[in-house]
């Protein structure tokens, strides 16, 4: 981390009339206390607001989708299961009345997304709609007795206990508990907390007489983040018994090797397990037990260094199918499942809070801009299941009422909460982690910080300070890994004789006053990102952005892009030519197209190809990784 202390500015700066005014809807998150306080903390989501830009477009598309889904249809299977009257038209896909995961989206992810969206935007109508759903779910719980709440019968849990076939009852139970808890944390809904506690009470009785060995067998079936939500419930209520209960949802055969820093992930279903690591991270924060710290930090390390593509995403066909560092065989139609990316970013956020390590934010930015942004259909708020990295494939999105994949669920949450990681802070400093047009309010400091940028179309950002009175503070600005050829920083128009190296924070210490401006220029450059185990397979990147070659829409039908299928729609890739490249100048085959930002042309190739950022590419086939031929490749 590079530091630079500025000379104190003149005292007597104009007292700000600004700023500490609360953002509408701003409130403390009711997350409770943790034992390990963390080196830095995020701001409450309600303290940050997105401004015009790609992430606010994504948030607004998401918001429209959340408004569109009718409460009665969302509640239908819960009411059926509770024996309460309902005449709503059932939803389809994974929310069909006979699907064993029913309720995961409608009573779970949906409530989480509404709570996050309220915190992000202050949208009171959405909060009212979600509050109404909580009350209806409370009625279902009352009718079902003993605290049980689900859209499927308790008999599913009998099958689980007895080792009979069933999909993933605790996975769904986790989503519902998390949705209710989010309604408490972000919207202050006490009824939601009471329903979640009653649900936990039912779990307590269900598992009480089950031996440890039997429980480990039960945990072979996907159980989502039960350990995480019970840890969160313990923190929110101060009740230790939930933390004890969380400890019953620890799958030792998965966690033990990680605690010993061994990557034994080959053959493991990715998104069954990432939430368990988030739960371990949360347990470290709540107990201080080093085992959980080691599990989470090693896991993040091995995924990001050994199992991530250039996009930051991980998994193929939902699994890690190879030894560490082996990715060349994994590029296909089902490369990188979206909910894996979402959950990895959740985990990274925990670890960043412990470490303030800029490399964690390098990974976060890479994944957010390449793997997450652009996996949402801005026209109707639909989400992708997979982001194909095999050449010649295309992106596809869920249908409005008939899909409800796992990734639809995580998708509606994530585009409601992009703002939660842009800024972190400690008592004396603020961290600007991501270059996203936004503003953060910090009433304790009488401070508001605006970030004005059109990043990544703009290669840098401008911070504008609004302060009630001059305020001593370190502003830590992330200098990304890709800023390999430097950059500049100006304070109130004057160039500062300081910068910082890639993967660090540039620290500006100063008594900040109303109207102070910091302009950061971060020039982007082209570079190659090869697959680690086959350097002839290369992707091109420009600054933080993965570039994708536009291959046209030959043979693509509407139903291949807007899928009502349970998973990926049918269809084959088109053949993609190899590129002729030079080992001496590996990006020499790319030229910027003048007048078109972030657009490049392949030169010296058999075929005309235009490349644009992967996140901007929709409705056509593409290639990210190219087979290359070169004299010394
Ligand atoms: Zn998924």
Coordinates of C-alpha atoms and ligand atoms in Angstrom, one line a residue:
X1 CA 0.0 0.0 0.0
X2 CA 1.5 3.3 -1.0
X3 CA 0.9 6.3 1.2
X4 CA 1.0 10.0 0.4
X5 CA 0.3 12.6 2.9
X6 CA -0.8 15.9 1.5
X7 CA 0.0 19.2 3.2
X8 CA -2.8 20.4 5.3
X9 CA -5.0 22.6 3.4
X10 CA -5.9 26.1 4.6
X11 CA -8.2 26.1 7.6
X12 CA -11.4 28.1 7.5
X13 CA -12.8 26.3 4.5
X14 CA -16.5 27.0 3.8
X15 CA -18.7 25.0 6.1
X16 CA -20.6 22.6 4.0
X17 CA -24.4 22.8 3.9
X18 CA -24.4 19.4 2.5
X19 CA -24.1 16.0 3.1
X20 CA -24.7 14.5 6.4
X21 CA -28.4 14.6 5.4
X22 CA -29.4 11.0 5.4
X23 CA -30.0 9.3 2.1
X24 CA -33.7 8.5 1.9
X25 CA -34.2 5.1 3.5
X26 CA -30.8 5.1 5.1
X27 CA -30.7 2.9 8.1
X28 CA -28.4 0.7 10.1
X29 CA -28.3 -3.0 9.0
X30 CA -29.4 -5.2 11.9
X31 CA -26.6 -7.7 11.4
X32 CA -25.5 -7.9 15.1
X33 CA -22.1 -8.1 16.6
X34 CA -19.2 -10.3 15.6
X35 CA -16.2 -11.4 17.6
X36 CA -13.5 -10.6 15.0
X37 CA -14.3 -7.0 14.1
X38 CA -12.4 -7.0 10.7
X39 CA -9.9 -4.5 9.5
X40 CA -12.4 -2.7 7.4
X41 CA -16.1 -2.7 7.1
X42 CA -18.6 -2.1 4.3
X43 CA -21.1 0.7 4.5
X44 CA -24.7 -0.2 5.0
X45 CA -26.2 -0.7 1.5
X46 CA -28.6 2.1 2.2
X47 CA -25.7 4.5 2.6
X48 CA -24.6 4.0 -1.0
X49 CA -26.5 5.0 -4.1
X50 CA -25.7 4.1 -7.7
X51 CA -25.7 6.9 -10.3
X52 CA -26.4 6.7 -14.0
X53 CA -24.3 3.9 -15.6
X54 CA -24.2 0.2 -16.5
X55 CA -24.8 -1.0 -12.9
X56 CA -27.8 1.3 -12.4
X57 CA -29.2 0.0 -15.7
X58 CA -28.8 -3.5 -14.3
X59 CA -30.4 -2.6 -11.0
X60 CA -33.4 -0.9 -12.7
X61 CA -34.0 -4.0 -15.0
X62 CA -33.9 -6.1 -11.9
X63 CA -36.2 -3.8 -10.0
X64 CA -38.8 -3.9 -12.8
X65 CA -38.7 -7.7 -12.8
X66 CA -39.2 -7.8 -9.0
X67 CA -42.2 -5.5 -9.4
X68 CA -43.6 -7.6 -12.2
X69 CA -43.9 -10.9 -10.4
X70 CA -47.3 -11.2 -8.8
X71 CA -47.4 -12.0 -5.0
X72 CA -50.2 -14.5 -5.3
X73 CA -48.3 -16.5 -7.9
X74 CA -45.2 -16.3 -5.8
X75 CA -47.1 -17.6 -2.7
X76 CA -49.2 -20.2 -4.5
X77 CA -47.2 -23.4 -3.6
X78 CA -46.7 -22.2 0.0
X79 CA -50.4 -21.8 0.4
X80 CA -51.1 -25.2 -1.3
X81 CA -48.6 -26.9 1.1
X82 CA -50.2 -25.2 4.1
X83 CA -53.7 -26.1 3.0
X84 CA -54.7 -22.5 2.6
X85 CA -56.9 -21.3 -0.3
X86 CA -55.2 -20.1 -3.5
X87 CA -56.4 -19.7 -7.0
X88 CA -53.3 -18.2 -8.5
X89 CA -51.7 -19.6 -11.7
X90 CA -48.7 -21.6 -10.7
X91 CA -45.3 -20.5 -11.9
X92 CA -43.1 -22.8 -14.0
X93 CA -39.6 -24.2 -14.1
X94 CA -38.0 -24.9 -10.8
X95 CA -41.1 -23.3 -9.1
X96 CA -43.6 -25.8 -10.7
X97 CA -45.9 -27.3 -8.1
X98 CA -44.3 -30.7 -8.5
X99 CA -40.7 -29.5 -8.6
X100 CA -38.8 -30.5 -5.4
X101 CA -37.1 -27.2 -5.2
X102 CA -40.3 -25.1 -5.2
X103 CA -40.2 -22.2 -2.9
X104 CA -36.4 -21.6 -3.3
X105 CA -37.0 -18.5 -5.4
X106 CA -40.5 -17.4 -4.5
X107 CA -40.1 -17.4 -0.7
X108 CA -36.4 -17.1 -0.6
X109 CA -34.3 -15.3 -3.2
X110 CA -37.2 -13.1 -4.0
X111 CA -37.5 -11.7 -0.5
X112 CA -33.7 -11.3 -0.2
X113 CA -33.8 -9.4 -3.5
X114 CA -36.6 -7.1 -2.4
X115 CA -34.9 -6.4 0.9
X116 CA -31.6 -5.6 -0.9
X117 CA -33.4 -3.5 -3.5
X118 CA -35.2 -1.5 -0.8
X119 CA -31.8 -0.9 0.9
X120 CA -30.2 0.1 -2.5
X121 CA -33.0 2.4 -3.7
X122 CA -35.5 3.2 -0.9
X123 CA -38.3 1.7 -3.1
X124 CA -41.1 1.7 -0.5
X125 CA -43.6 -0.1 -2.9
X126 CA -41.3 -3.1 -3.2
X127 CA -40.8 -3.1 0.6
X128 CA -44.5 -3.0 1.1
X129 CA -45.0 -5.9 -1.3
X130 CA -42.3 -8.0 0.4
X131 CA -43.7 -7.1 3.9
X132 CA -47.1 -8.4 2.7
X133 CA -45.5 -11.6 1.5
X134 CA -43.8 -12.1 4.9
X135 CA -47.2 -11.8 6.6
X136 CA -48.7 -14.4 4.2
X137 CA -45.8 -16.7 4.8
X138 CA -46.3 -16.3 8.6
X139 CA -49.9 -17.5 8.0
X140 CA -48.6 -20.6 6.1
X141 CA -46.1 -21.3 8.9
X142 CA -48.9 -21.1 11.5
X143 CA -51.0 -23.5 9.5
X144 CA -48.1 -26.0 9.1
X145 CA -47.2 -26.0 12.9
X146 CA -44.0 -26.4 14.8
X147 CA -42.3 -23.6 13.0
X148 CA -42.0 -25.5 9.7
X149 CA -42.2 -23.3 6.6
X150 CA -41.8 -24.5 3.1
X151 CA -43.6 -24.9 -0.2
X152 CA -43.1 -28.7 0.0
X153 CA -44.2 -31.1 2.8
X154 CA -42.1 -32.2 5.7
X155 CA -42.0 -35.7 4.2
X156 CA -39.1 -34.5 2.0
X157 CA -37.0 -34.2 5.2
X158 CA -38.1 -37.7 6.2
X159 CA -36.7 -38.9 2.9
X160 CA -33.5 -37.0 3.5
X161 CA -33.1 -38.5 7.0
X162 CA -33.8 -42.0 5.7
X163 CA -31.4 -41.8 2.8
X164 CA -34.2 -41.9 0.2
X165 CA -34.1 -39.9 -3.0
X166 CA -34.9 -36.2 -2.7
X167 CA -33.5 -33.1 -4.4
X168 CA -32.2 -30.6 -1.8
X169 CA -34.7 -29.7 1.0
X170 CA -32.2 -27.8 3.1
X171 CA -31.0 -25.9 0.1
X172 CA -34.5 -24.5 -0.2
X173 CA -35.0 -24.1 3.5
X174 CA -31.8 -22.0 3.6
X175 CA -33.0 -19.6 0.9
X176 CA -36.3 -19.0 2.7
X177 CA -34.6 -18.4 6.0
X178 CA -32.1 -16.1 4.3
X179 CA -35.0 -14.2 2.6
X180 CA -36.7 -13.6 5.9
X181 CA -33.6 -12.6 7.7
X182 CA -32.7 -10.1 4.9
X183 CA -36.2 -8.6 5.4
X184 CA -35.3 -8.1 9.0
X185 CA -31.8 -6.8 8.4
X186 CA -32.6 -4.4 5.6
X187 CA -36.2 -3.5 6.2
X188 CA -36.5 -3.9 9.9
X189 CA -39.3 -6.5 9.6
X190 CA -39.7 -8.0 13.1
X191 CA -42.3 -10.5 11.9
X192 CA -39.8 -11.9 9.4
X193 CA -37.3 -12.4 12.2
X194 CA -39.9 -14.3 14.2
X195 CA -40.7 -16.5 11.3
X196 CA -37.1 -17.2 10.7
X197 CA -36.5 -18.1 14.3
X198 CA -39.4 -20.4 14.4
X199 CA -38.0 -22.1 11.2
X200 CA -34.7 -22.5 13.1
X201 CA -36.6 -24.0 16.0
X202 CA -38.1 -26.6 13.7
X203 CA -34.6 -27.5 12.4
X204 CA -33.4 -27.8 16.0
X205 CA -36.0 -30.5 16.8
X206 CA -35.5 -32.2 13.4
X207 CA -31.7 -32.8 14.0
X208 CA -31.7 -33.2 17.8
X209 CA -31.7 -37.0 17.8
X210 CA -29.5 -37.5 14.7
X211 CA -26.0 -38.7 15.4
X212 CA -22.9 -36.9 14.1
X213 CA -22.2 -39.7 11.7
X214 CA -25.7 -39.8 10.4
X215 CA -25.7 -36.0 10.0
X216 CA -22.5 -36.3 7.9
X217 CA -24.4 -38.7 5.6
X218 CA -27.3 -36.3 5.3
X219 CA -24.9 -33.5 4.4
X220 CA -24.0 -35.4 1.2
X221 CA -27.2 -33.9 -0.1
X222 CA -26.9 -30.2 -1.1
X223 CA -27.9 -28.0 1.9
X224 CA -27.0 -24.5 0.6
X225 CA -25.7 -22.1 3.2
X226 CA -27.6 -23.5 6.3
X227 CA -24.4 -22.8 8.3
X228 CA -24.3 -19.2 7.1
X229 CA -27.9 -18.3 7.7
X230 CA -27.9 -19.9 11.2
X231 CA -24.7 -18.0 12.0
X232 CA -26.3 -14.8 10.7
X233 CA -29.4 -15.5 12.8
X234 CA -27.2 -16.0 15.9
X235 CA -25.5 -12.6 15.3
X236 CA -28.8 -10.8 14.7
X237 CA -30.5 -12.2 17.8
X238 CA -27.5 -12.7 20.1
X239 CA -28.6 -16.3 20.7
X240 CA -25.8 -18.8 20.8
X241 CA -28.0 -21.9 20.2
X242 CA -28.3 -20.9 16.5
X243 CA -24.5 -20.9 16.2
X244 CA -24.4 -24.3 17.8
X245 CA -27.0 -25.4 15.2
X246 CA -25.0 -23.9 12.4
X247 CA -22.1 -26.2 13.5
X248 CA -24.3 -29.2 12.7
X249 CA -24.2 -28.1 9.0
X250 CA -20.5 -28.6 8.5
X251 CA -19.5 -31.2 5.9
X252 CA -16.2 -32.4 7.3
X253 CA -15.0 -34.4 4.3
X254 CA -15.2 -31.1 2.3
X255 CA -13.9 -28.7 4.9
X256 CA -11.1 -30.7 6.5
X257 CA -8.8 -30.7 3.4
X258 CA -9.3 -27.0 3.0
X259 CA -8.4 -26.3 6.6
X260 CA -5.1 -28.1 5.8
X261 CA -4.7 -26.1 2.6
X262 CA -5.3 -29.0 0.2
X263 CA -7.2 -28.6 -3.0
X264 CA -9.3 -31.8 -3.3
X265 CA -12.0 -30.1 -5.2
X266 CA -11.8 -32.3 -8.3
X267 CA -15.2 -34.0 -8.9
X268 CA -17.0 -31.7 -6.5
X269 CA -20.2 -29.9 -7.4
X270 CA -19.2 -26.2 -7.2
X271 CA -22.3 -24.4 -6.0
X272 CA -23.3 -27.0 -3.5
X273 CA -20.0 -26.1 -1.7
X274 CA -19.2 -22.4 -2.1
X275 CA -22.0 -21.4 0.2
X276 CA -20.6 -23.8 2.9
X277 CA -17.3 -21.8 2.7
X278 CA -19.2 -18.5 3.1
X279 CA -20.7 -20.1 6.2
X280 CA -17.2 -21.0 7.4
X281 CA -16.1 -17.4 6.9
X282 CA -19.0 -16.1 8.9
X283 CA -18.3 -18.6 11.6
X284 CA -14.7 -17.2 11.8
X285 CA -16.1 -13.7 12.3
X286 CA -18.5 -14.9 15.0
X287 CA -16.1 -17.2 16.9
X288 CA -12.6 -16.3 16.0
X289 CA -11.7 -19.9 15.5
X290 CA -8.7 -20.1 13.1
X291 CA -9.9 -23.2 11.4
X292 CA -12.6 -21.3 9.7
X293 CA -10.3 -18.5 8.7
X294 CA -8.0 -21.0 7.1
X295 CA -10.8 -22.8 5.2
X296 CA -12.1 -19.6 3.7
X297 CA -8.8 -17.9 2.8
X298 CA -7.3 -21.1 1.3
X299 CA -10.5 -21.7 -0.7
X300 CA -10.6 -18.2 -2.1
X301 CA -6.9 -18.5 -3.0
X302 CA -7.2 -21.8 -4.8
X303 CA -10.3 -20.9 -6.7
X304 CA -8.9 -17.5 -7.9
X305 CA -5.4 -18.8 -8.8
X306 CA -6.1 -22.3 -10.0
X307 CA -9.7 -22.6 -11.0
X308 CA -10.8 -19.2 -12.5
X309 CA -11.0 -18.3 -16.1
X310 CA -10.0 -14.9 -17.4
X311 CA -13.5 -13.7 -16.5
X312 CA -12.9 -14.5 -12.9
X313 CA -15.7 -17.2 -13.1
X314 CA -15.3 -20.8 -12.1
X315 CA -16.8 -24.3 -12.7
X316 CA -17.8 -26.3 -15.8
X317 CA -21.1 -28.1 -16.1
X318 CA -21.6 -27.1 -12.4
X319 CA -18.5 -29.0 -11.3
X320 CA -14.8 -28.6 -10.7
X321 CA -13.8 -31.6 -12.9
X322 CA -10.1 -31.3 -13.1
X323 CA -6.9 -31.0 -10.9
X324 CA -5.9 -27.5 -9.9
X325 CA -4.6 -25.4 -12.8
X326 CA -6.2 -27.6 -15.5
X327 CA -8.7 -25.5 -17.4
X328 CA -7.9 -26.0 -21.1
X329 CA -10.4 -28.9 -21.4
X330 CA -13.2 -27.0 -19.6
X331 CA -14.3 -24.4 -22.2
X332 CA -17.8 -25.2 -23.4
X333 CA -21.4 -24.3 -23.4
X334 CA -21.7 -24.9 -19.6
X335 CA -18.5 -23.1 -18.5
X336 CA -18.9 -21.0 -15.4
X337 CA -22.2 -21.2 -13.6
X338 CA -23.5 -17.8 -12.7
X339 CA -24.5 -18.5 -9.0
X340 CA -20.9 -19.7 -8.4
X341 CA -19.6 -16.3 -9.4
X342 CA -22.2 -14.6 -7.2
X343 CA -21.3 -16.7 -4.2
X344 CA -17.5 -16.3 -4.8
X345 CA -17.9 -12.6 -4.7
X346 CA -19.9 -12.9 -1.4
X347 CA -17.0 -14.9 0.0
X348 CA -14.4 -12.4 -1.3
X349 CA -16.2 -9.6 0.4
X350 CA -15.8 -11.3 3.8
X351 CA -12.1 -11.9 3.2
X352 CA -11.6 -8.3 2.1
X353 CA -13.1 -7.1 5.3
X354 CA -10.5 -9.2 7.3
X355 CA -7.5 -8.1 5.2
X356 CA -8.2 -5.0 3.1
X357 CA -6.0 -6.8 0.6
X358 CA -6.2 -5.0 -2.8
X359 CA -5.7 -8.3 -4.6
X360 CA -9.1 -9.5 -3.4
X361 CA -10.6 -6.4 -5.0
X362 CA -8.7 -7.1 -8.2
X363 CA -10.5 -10.5 -8.3
X364 CA -13.8 -8.8 -7.3
X365 CA -13.6 -6.3 -10.1
X366 CA -12.5 -8.8 -12.7
X367 CA -15.4 -11.1 -11.9
X368 CA -18.0 -8.3 -11.5
X369 CA -17.2 -6.7 -14.9
X370 CA -16.7 -9.8 -16.9
X371 CA -18.5 -12.7 -15.4
X372 CA -21.5 -11.0 -13.7
X373 CA -22.2 -7.9 -15.6
X374 CA -23.7 -8.9 -19.0
X375 CA -25.4 -12.1 -17.7
X376 CA -28.7 -10.3 -17.3
X377 CA -31.2 -9.5 -20.0
X378 CA -31.8 -5.8 -19.7
X379 CA -35.1 -6.0 -21.5
X380 CA -36.9 -8.2 -19.0
X381 CA -34.5 -8.8 -16.1
X382 CA -33.9 -12.4 -17.0
X383 CA -30.6 -14.0 -15.9
X384 CA -28.1 -16.4 -17.4
X385 CA -27.5 -19.9 -16.0
X386 CA -24.1 -20.4 -17.5
X387 CA -21.8 -18.0 -19.3
X388 CA -20.4 -20.1 -22.1
X389 CA -16.6 -19.8 -22.7
X390 CA -16.5 -22.3 -25.5
X391 CA -16.0 -20.5 -28.8
X392 CA -19.0 -20.2 -31.1
X393 CA -21.7 -20.3 -28.3
X394 CA -24.0 -17.5 -27.2
X395 CA -25.6 -16.1 -24.1
X396 CA -29.1 -17.2 -23.1
X397 CA -31.5 -16.0 -20.4
X398 CA -34.3 -17.4 -18.3
X399 CA -38.0 -16.8 -19.2
X400 CA -40.0 -14.5 -17.1
X401 CA -42.4 -17.1 -15.4
X402 CA -41.1 -20.5 -16.4
X403 CA -37.4 -21.0 -15.4
X404 CA -36.4 -19.9 -11.8
X405 CA -33.0 -21.5 -11.9
X406 CA -30.6 -21.2 -9.0
X407 CA -28.9 -18.5 -11.0
X408 CA -32.2 -16.6 -11.5
X409 CA -32.3 -16.5 -7.7
X410 CA -28.8 -15.3 -7.1
X411 CA -29.1 -13.0 -10.1
X412 CA -32.1 -11.0 -8.7
X413 CA -30.1 -10.5 -5.5
X414 CA -26.8 -9.5 -7.0
X415 CA -28.0 -6.8 -9.3
X416 CA -29.9 -5.3 -6.3
X417 CA -26.7 -5.1 -4.3
X418 CA -23.8 -4.0 -6.6
X419 CA -23.3 -0.9 -4.5
X420 CA -22.3 -2.9 -1.4
X421 CA -18.7 -3.3 -2.2
X422 CA -17.7 0.0 -4.0
X423 CA -16.7 1.6 -0.6
X424 CA -15.4 0.2 2.6
X425 CA -14.1 2.1 5.6
X426 CA -12.4 1.9 9.0
X427 CA -12.5 4.6 11.7
X428 CA -10.0 6.9 9.9
X429 CA -10.2 6.1 6.2
X430 CA -12.4 5.2 3.3
X431 CA -11.5 2.7 0.6
X432 CA -12.6 3.3 -3.0
X433 CA -12.6 -0.3 -4.3
X434 CA -14.6 -0.1 -7.5
X435 CA -15.0 2.5 -10.2
X436 CA -18.7 2.8 -10.4
X437 CA -20.7 6.0 -10.6
X438 CA -22.2 6.3 -7.1
X439 CA -22.2 8.3 -3.9
X440 CA -21.7 7.2 -0.3
X441 CA -23.0 9.0 2.8
X442 CA -21.0 8.8 6.0
X443 CA -23.1 10.8 8.6
X444 CA -20.7 10.1 11.5
X445 CA -18.0 12.0 9.6
X446 CA -20.4 14.6 8.2
X447 CA -19.2 13.5 4.8
X448 CA -20.6 12.5 1.4
X449 CA -18.3 11.2 -1.4
X450 CA -19.5 11.3 -5.0
X451 CA -17.8 9.2 -7.6
X452 CA -18.3 10.6 -11.1
X453 CA -17.3 8.2 -13.8
X454 CA -18.3 6.5 -16.9
X455 CA -15.9 3.6 -16.2
X456 CA -15.0 1.4 -18.0
X457 CA -15.7 3.6 -21.0
X458 CA -13.8 6.2 -19.2
X459 CA -10.3 5.2 -18.1
X460 CA -10.4 6.7 -14.6
X461 CA -12.7 8.3 -12.1
X462 CA -13.3 11.6 -10.2
X463 CA -14.1 11.8 -6.5
X464 CA -15.9 14.9 -5.2
X465 CA -16.0 15.5 -1.4
X466 CA -18.9 17.1 0.4
X467 CA -18.1 17.9 4.0
X468 CA -19.9 19.7 6.7
X469 CA -16.6 20.9 8.0
X470 CA -12.9 20.1 7.2
X471 CA -12.4 16.4 8.0
X472 CA -9.2 14.5 8.5
X473 CA -9.4 11.3 6.6
X474 CA -7.3 8.9 4.5
X475 CA -8.9 8.3 1.1
X476 CA -7.5 4.9 -0.2
X477 CA -8.0 4.6 -3.9
X478 CA -7.5 1.2 -5.5
X479 CA -4.8 1.0 -8.2
X480 CA -5.8 -2.1 -10.1
X481 CA -3.6 -5.0 -11.2
X482 CA -4.0 -4.0 -14.8
X483 CA -2.6 -0.4 -14.3
X484 CA 0.8 -1.7 -15.3
X485 CA 1.9 1.5 -17.0
X486 CA 1.0 3.9 -14.2
X487 CA -1.5 6.6 -14.1
X488 CA -2.0 10.0 -12.6
X489 CA -3.8 11.6 -9.7
X490 CA -4.8 15.3 -9.5
X491 CA -6.1 17.2 -6.4
X492 CA -8.3 20.2 -7.3
X493 CA -6.7 20.3 -10.7
X494 CA -3.0 20.0 -9.6
X495 CA -1.0 16.9 -10.5
X496 CA 0.3 15.2 -7.4
X497 CA 3.9 13.8 -7.4
X498 CA 2.6 10.4 -6.4
X499 CA 1.0 7.3 -7.7
X500 CA 1.0 3.7 -6.5
X501 CA 1.9 0.3 -8.0
X502 CA -0.6 -2.1 -9.4
X503 CA -2.6 -4.1 -6.8
X504 CA -2.3 -1.5 -4.1
X505 CA -4.1 1.4 -2.6
X506 CA -3.0 5.0 -3.2
X507 CA -3.5 6.7 0.2
X508 CA -4.4 10.4 0.2
X509 CA -4.2 11.8 3.8
X510 CA -5.7 15.2 4.2
X511 CA -8.1 17.5 5.9
X512 CA -10.8 17.3 3.3
X513 CA -13.1 20.2 2.7
X514 CA -16.3 20.8 0.7
X515 CA -15.7 20.6 -3.0
X516 CA -12.3 18.9 -3.0
X517 CA -11.9 16.9 -6.1
X518 CA -9.6 14.0 -6.9
X519 CA -9.2 12.9 -10.5
X520 CA -7.6 9.6 -11.1
X521 CA -6.5 8.5 -14.5
X522 CA -6.0 4.8 -15.1
X523 CA -4.9 4.2 -18.7
X524 CA -5.9 0.8 -20.0
X525 CA -3.8 -1.5 -22.2
X526 CA -4.3 -4.6 -24.3
X527 CA -2.9 -7.8 -23.0
X528 CA -3.3 -11.5 -23.4
X529 CA -4.8 -13.9 -20.8
X530 CA -3.8 -17.4 -21.8
X531 CA -5.4 -20.5 -20.3
X532 CA -2.8 -21.6 -17.6
X533 CA -2.3 -25.1 -19.0
X534 CA -2.3 -24.3 -22.7
X535 CA -0.7 -21.0 -23.7
X536 CA -1.9 -21.4 -27.3
X537 CA -5.5 -20.8 -26.0
X538 CA -5.6 -17.0 -25.5
X539 CA -8.2 -14.4 -24.5
X540 CA -7.6 -10.7 -25.1
X541 CA -8.2 -8.2 -22.3
X542 CA -8.3 -4.4 -22.3
X543 CA -7.7 -3.0 -18.8
X544 CA -10.2 -4.9 -16.6
X545 CA -12.3 -6.1 -19.6
X546 CA -12.4 -9.5 -21.3
X547 CA -12.9 -8.9 -25.0
X548 CA -15.2 -11.2 -27.0
X549 CA -15.1 -11.6 -30.8
X550 CA -18.5 -11.0 -32.5
X551 CA -19.4 -14.0 -34.6
X552 CA -22.9 -13.1 -35.8
X553 CA -26.2 -14.7 -35.1
X554 CA -26.2 -17.6 -37.7
X555 CA -28.6 -20.3 -36.7
X556 CA -29.7 -18.6 -33.4
X557 CA -33.4 -18.8 -32.8
X558 CA -35.4 -16.9 -30.2
X559 CA -35.9 -20.0 -28.1
X560 CA -32.1 -20.6 -28.0
X561 CA -31.6 -17.1 -26.4
X562 CA -34.6 -16.9 -24.1
X563 CA -34.8 -20.3 -22.6
X564 CA -37.8 -22.0 -21.1
X565 CA -35.7 -25.1 -20.6
X566 CA -34.7 -26.5 -17.3
X567 CA -31.1 -25.7 -18.1
X568 CA -29.2 -24.7 -21.2
X569 CA -31.2 -24.7 -24.5
X570 CA -30.2 -27.1 -27.3
X571 CA -27.9 -26.0 -30.1
X572 CA -24.3 -26.4 -31.3
X573 CA -21.5 -23.9 -31.7
X574 CA -20.2 -22.8 -35.0
X575 CA -16.6 -23.4 -35.9
X576 CA -14.2 -20.6 -35.0
X577 CA -10.9 -20.1 -36.9
X578 CA -7.6 -20.1 -35.2
X579 CA -5.7 -16.8 -35.0
X580 CA -2.3 -16.1 -36.4
X581 CA -0.3 -14.3 -33.8
X582 CA 3.2 -13.3 -33.0
X583 CA 5.0 -14.4 -29.9
X584 CA 7.0 -11.2 -29.9
X585 CA 3.9 -9.1 -30.0
X586 CA 1.0 -11.2 -28.7
X587 CA -1.6 -8.4 -29.0
X588 CA -0.3 -7.2 -32.3
X589 CA -3.3 -8.8 -34.0
X590 CA -5.6 -6.3 -32.4
X591 CA -6.2 -2.7 -33.4
X592 CA -8.6 -0.2 -31.8
X593 CA -11.4 1.0 -34.0
X594 CA -11.3 4.8 -34.2
X595 CA -14.3 6.6 -32.9
X596 CA -15.7 3.5 -31.2
X597 CA -14.6 3.1 -27.6
X598 CA -13.7 -0.4 -26.3
X599 CA -14.0 -1.7 -29.9
X600 CA -11.1 -3.6 -31.6
X601 CA -10.5 -5.2 -35.0
X602 CA -8.5 -8.3 -35.6
X603 CA -5.9 -7.7 -38.3
X604 CA -3.9 -10.1 -40.5
X605 CA -6.5 -12.8 -40.1
X606 CA -8.4 -14.9 -42.6
X607 CA -11.7 -13.5 -41.2
X608 CA -12.9 -10.0 -40.3
X609 CA -13.6 -10.0 -36.6
X610 CA -14.7 -7.2 -34.3
X611 CA -14.1 -7.5 -30.6
X612 CA -16.0 -5.7 -27.8
X613 CA -16.2 -6.3 -24.1
X614 CA -17.9 -9.6 -23.2
X615 CA -20.3 -7.8 -20.9
X616 CA -21.7 -5.7 -23.8
X617 CA -22.3 -8.6 -26.2
X618 CA -25.8 -9.9 -26.6
X619 CA -27.9 -11.8 -29.1
X620 CA -25.0 -13.3 -31.1
X621 CA -22.3 -16.0 -31.0
X622 CA -18.9 -15.1 -29.7
X623 CA -15.4 -16.3 -28.9
X624 CA -13.4 -15.4 -25.8
X625 CA -10.6 -17.9 -25.9
X626 CA -8.9 -18.3 -29.4
X627 CA -6.7 -21.1 -30.6
X628 CA -3.6 -19.3 -31.7
X629 CA -0.8 -20.3 -34.0
X630 CA 2.5 -18.6 -33.7
X631 CA 6.2 -19.5 -34.4
X632 CA 7.1 -19.9 -30.7
X633 CA 3.7 -20.4 -29.2
Ligands
LIG1 ZN1 -26.8 -21.7 -10.5

